[in-house]
Amino acid sequence: MFIRKNKLLLLKLLSLFSLVRGYNILVLVLAQYLASIFILAHELGLRDVVFDIYLFCIVTASALVIAGGYIINNFYDAEKDLINKPQKSMLDRLVSQRFKVTAYFVLNFLAVFVASYVSFRSVFFFSAYIFGIWLYSHKLKKVPFVGNFVSAILTISPFFAVFVYYKNFESVIFVHAIFLFLLILAREMIKDLENLKGDLVQNYRTIPIIYGSLVSKICIGLLILLTLIPSVLLITFFNLGHMNLYFEASVVFLLLFLVLLFNSKSKKHYVWLHNILKFIIVMGVFSILLIDVDLVLKRIL
């Protein structure tokens, strides 16, 4: 009996971790800190950034709001996910809908409370961010392209908060942001192809449902071609140290992605395409360390 209860508790913890996409939040936290250390506040010492209580509050508030966002998104998409992601949905269903709603409000309250330590503007930003996620989950995600665009904006918003905090207005930051935004937008549109069956059953008005898969692929292809522009600009005109290797590799992966995109026909193919873009985004986080390898080695050793 004791072992059974412990097993159920462990499954519920795994369900909660799956529900809030804990792995995505960990990557986000790492990305915010690495971007702060090596890009946004590179003139400050490592200790000044890592032990900055205000930065810690911004990162914590971001993580809490995004965790709440995943919960409310799952709450509204429970039936659709049961079709598109049956295995994950069965795990997520170990947590009741009532608990999801309670956790959503608790996480958002904690986020605003933590943000209040930084400033009133921070409270306003995260309150607007919470509302934006709710509006997207409840209404906008069913609107073709608008839902994809808003989702990409919401995904990149936590970096905007850190960017404003350090008041870094260098052009390289904007080019990085455009590169990341276009990648995320393309990934969101790939997810529409991947989730076509569930979206169709639940009457979602996505681009592949309204205009067909070919039009959706053309739109994604154009986004990928546009992504090549900031990639080339970052390689050619900015001093990014060894991070140039990442953008050069990204160009190769994106060209490969285009070839695979127009030869894809099944959900399995779209999952692979989704994972390619996800891989490029995650590797981009770790490649920030390549901007100044000597500085990284000096701080580690």
mmCIF file of N, CA and C in Angstrom, residues 1 19 56-57 61 74 89 93 98 101 109 116 119 122 140 196 201 206 208 215 217 222 234 246 250 257 278 284 298:
data_model
loop_
_atom_site.group_PDB
_atom_site.id
_atom_site.type_symbol
_atom_site.label_atom_id
_atom_site.label_comp_id
_atom_site.label_asym_id
_atom_site.label_seq_id
_atom_site.Cartn_x
_atom_site.Cartn_y
_atom_site.Cartn_z
ATOM 1 N N MET A 1 0.836 -1.213 0.000
ATOM 2 C CA MET A 1 0.000 0.000 0.000
ATOM 3 C C MET A 1 0.873 1.266 0.000
ATOM 4 N N LEU A 19 3.273 18.954 -17.256
ATOM 5 C CA LEU A 19 2.235 19.964 -17.463
ATOM 6 C C LEU A 19 2.832 21.351 -17.643
ATOM 7 N N PHE A 56 17.338 38.234 -10.682
ATOM 8 C CA PHE A 56 16.782 36.976 -10.158
ATOM 9 C C PHE A 56 15.256 37.054 -10.079
ATOM 10 N N CYS A 57 14.734 38.180 -9.640
ATOM 11 C CA CYS A 57 13.276 38.349 -9.535
ATOM 12 C C CYS A 57 12.623 38.344 -10.911
ATOM 13 N N ALA A 61 10.024 35.528 -11.963
ATOM 14 C CA ALA A 61 8.676 35.917 -12.377
ATOM 15 C C ALA A 61 8.365 35.380 -13.771
ATOM 16 N N ASN A 74 -2.952 24.095 -21.371
ATOM 17 C CA ASN A 74 -3.337 22.689 -21.272
ATOM 18 C C ASN A 74 -4.798 22.545 -20.855
ATOM 19 N N SER A 89 -1.113 13.243 -22.767
ATOM 20 C CA SER A 89 -2.387 13.651 -22.171
ATOM 21 C C SER A 89 -2.791 12.735 -21.026
ATOM 22 N N ARG A 93 -3.393 14.072 -17.249
ATOM 23 C CA ARG A 93 -4.708 13.925 -16.634
ATOM 24 C C ARG A 93 -4.637 13.388 -15.200
ATOM 25 N N ARG A 98 -9.395 21.014 -11.646
ATOM 26 C CA ARG A 98 -9.522 21.949 -10.523
ATOM 27 C C ARG A 98 -8.147 22.348 -10.002
ATOM 28 N N VAL A 101 -6.431 24.879 -12.369
ATOM 29 C CA VAL A 101 -6.906 26.251 -12.218
ATOM 30 C C VAL A 101 -6.311 26.889 -10.964
ATOM 31 N N PHE A 109 -0.053 34.821 -9.161
ATOM 32 C CA PHE A 109 0.014 35.699 -7.989
ATOM 33 C C PHE A 109 1.453 35.815 -7.497
ATOM 34 N N SER A 116 6.993 42.702 -7.988
ATOM 35 C CA SER A 116 6.804 43.943 -7.220
ATOM 36 C C SER A 116 8.074 44.356 -6.492
ATOM 37 N N SER A 119 10.023 46.701 -9.479
ATOM 38 C CA SER A 119 9.454 48.034 -9.707
ATOM 39 C C SER A 119 7.989 47.903 -10.083
ATOM 40 N N SER A 122 7.678 46.716 -13.629
ATOM 41 C CA SER A 122 7.824 45.269 -13.737
ATOM 42 C C SER A 122 6.491 44.573 -13.437
ATOM 43 N N LEU A 140 -7.150 33.790 -29.097
ATOM 44 C CA LEU A 140 -6.333 34.117 -30.258
ATOM 45 C C LEU A 140 -5.711 32.919 -30.948
ATOM 46 N N LEU A 196 -2.714 18.771 -36.886
ATOM 47 C CA LEU A 196 -3.816 18.989 -37.830
ATOM 48 C C LEU A 196 -5.073 18.204 -37.458
ATOM 49 N N VAL A 201 -10.787 18.436 -35.519
ATOM 50 C CA VAL A 201 -11.891 17.925 -34.691
ATOM 51 C C VAL A 201 -12.432 19.019 -33.776
ATOM 52 N N THR A 206 -6.805 27.047 -38.245
ATOM 53 C CA THR A 206 -5.387 27.248 -38.512
ATOM 54 C C THR A 206 -5.142 27.341 -40.015
ATOM 55 N N PRO A 208 -3.211 25.537 -42.142
ATOM 56 C CA PRO A 208 -3.363 24.301 -42.945
ATOM 57 C C PRO A 208 -4.804 23.824 -43.071
ATOM 58 N N VAL A 215 -0.024 25.646 -48.726
ATOM 59 C CA VAL A 215 0.086 27.071 -48.393
ATOM 60 C C VAL A 215 0.836 27.244 -47.080
ATOM 61 N N LYS A 217 3.074 25.236 -45.836
ATOM 62 C CA LYS A 217 4.490 24.949 -46.080
ATOM 63 C C LYS A 217 5.184 26.122 -46.759
ATOM 64 N N LEU A 222 8.994 30.571 -46.418
ATOM 65 C CA LEU A 222 9.341 31.994 -46.494
ATOM 66 C C LEU A 222 9.936 32.489 -45.175
ATOM 67 N N LEU A 234 24.589 38.466 -38.835
ATOM 68 C CA LEU A 234 25.329 38.206 -37.600
ATOM 69 C C LEU A 234 26.707 37.620 -37.892
ATOM 70 N N TYR A 246 27.992 28.696 -34.730
ATOM 71 C CA TYR A 246 26.584 28.314 -34.523
ATOM 72 C C TYR A 246 25.713 28.814 -35.666
ATOM 73 N N SER A 250 23.647 26.838 -38.379
ATOM 74 C CA SER A 250 22.204 27.077 -38.477
ATOM 75 C C SER A 250 21.765 27.246 -39.921
ATOM 76 N N PHE A 257 16.345 21.868 -43.632
ATOM 77 C CA PHE A 257 14.950 21.934 -43.191
ATOM 78 C C PHE A 257 14.028 22.233 -44.368
ATOM 79 N N LYS A 278 13.583 23.106 -32.873
ATOM 80 C CA LYS A 278 13.791 23.127 -31.422
ATOM 81 C C LYS A 278 15.270 22.924 -31.094
ATOM 82 N N GLY A 284 21.293 27.303 -29.688
ATOM 83 C CA GLY A 284 21.578 28.732 -29.658
ATOM 84 C C GLY A 284 21.817 29.239 -28.244
ATOM 85 N N LYS A 298 38.296 31.419 -18.186
ATOM 86 C CA LYS A 298 38.868 32.152 -17.054
ATOM 87 C C LYS A 298 37.934 32.094 -15.850
#
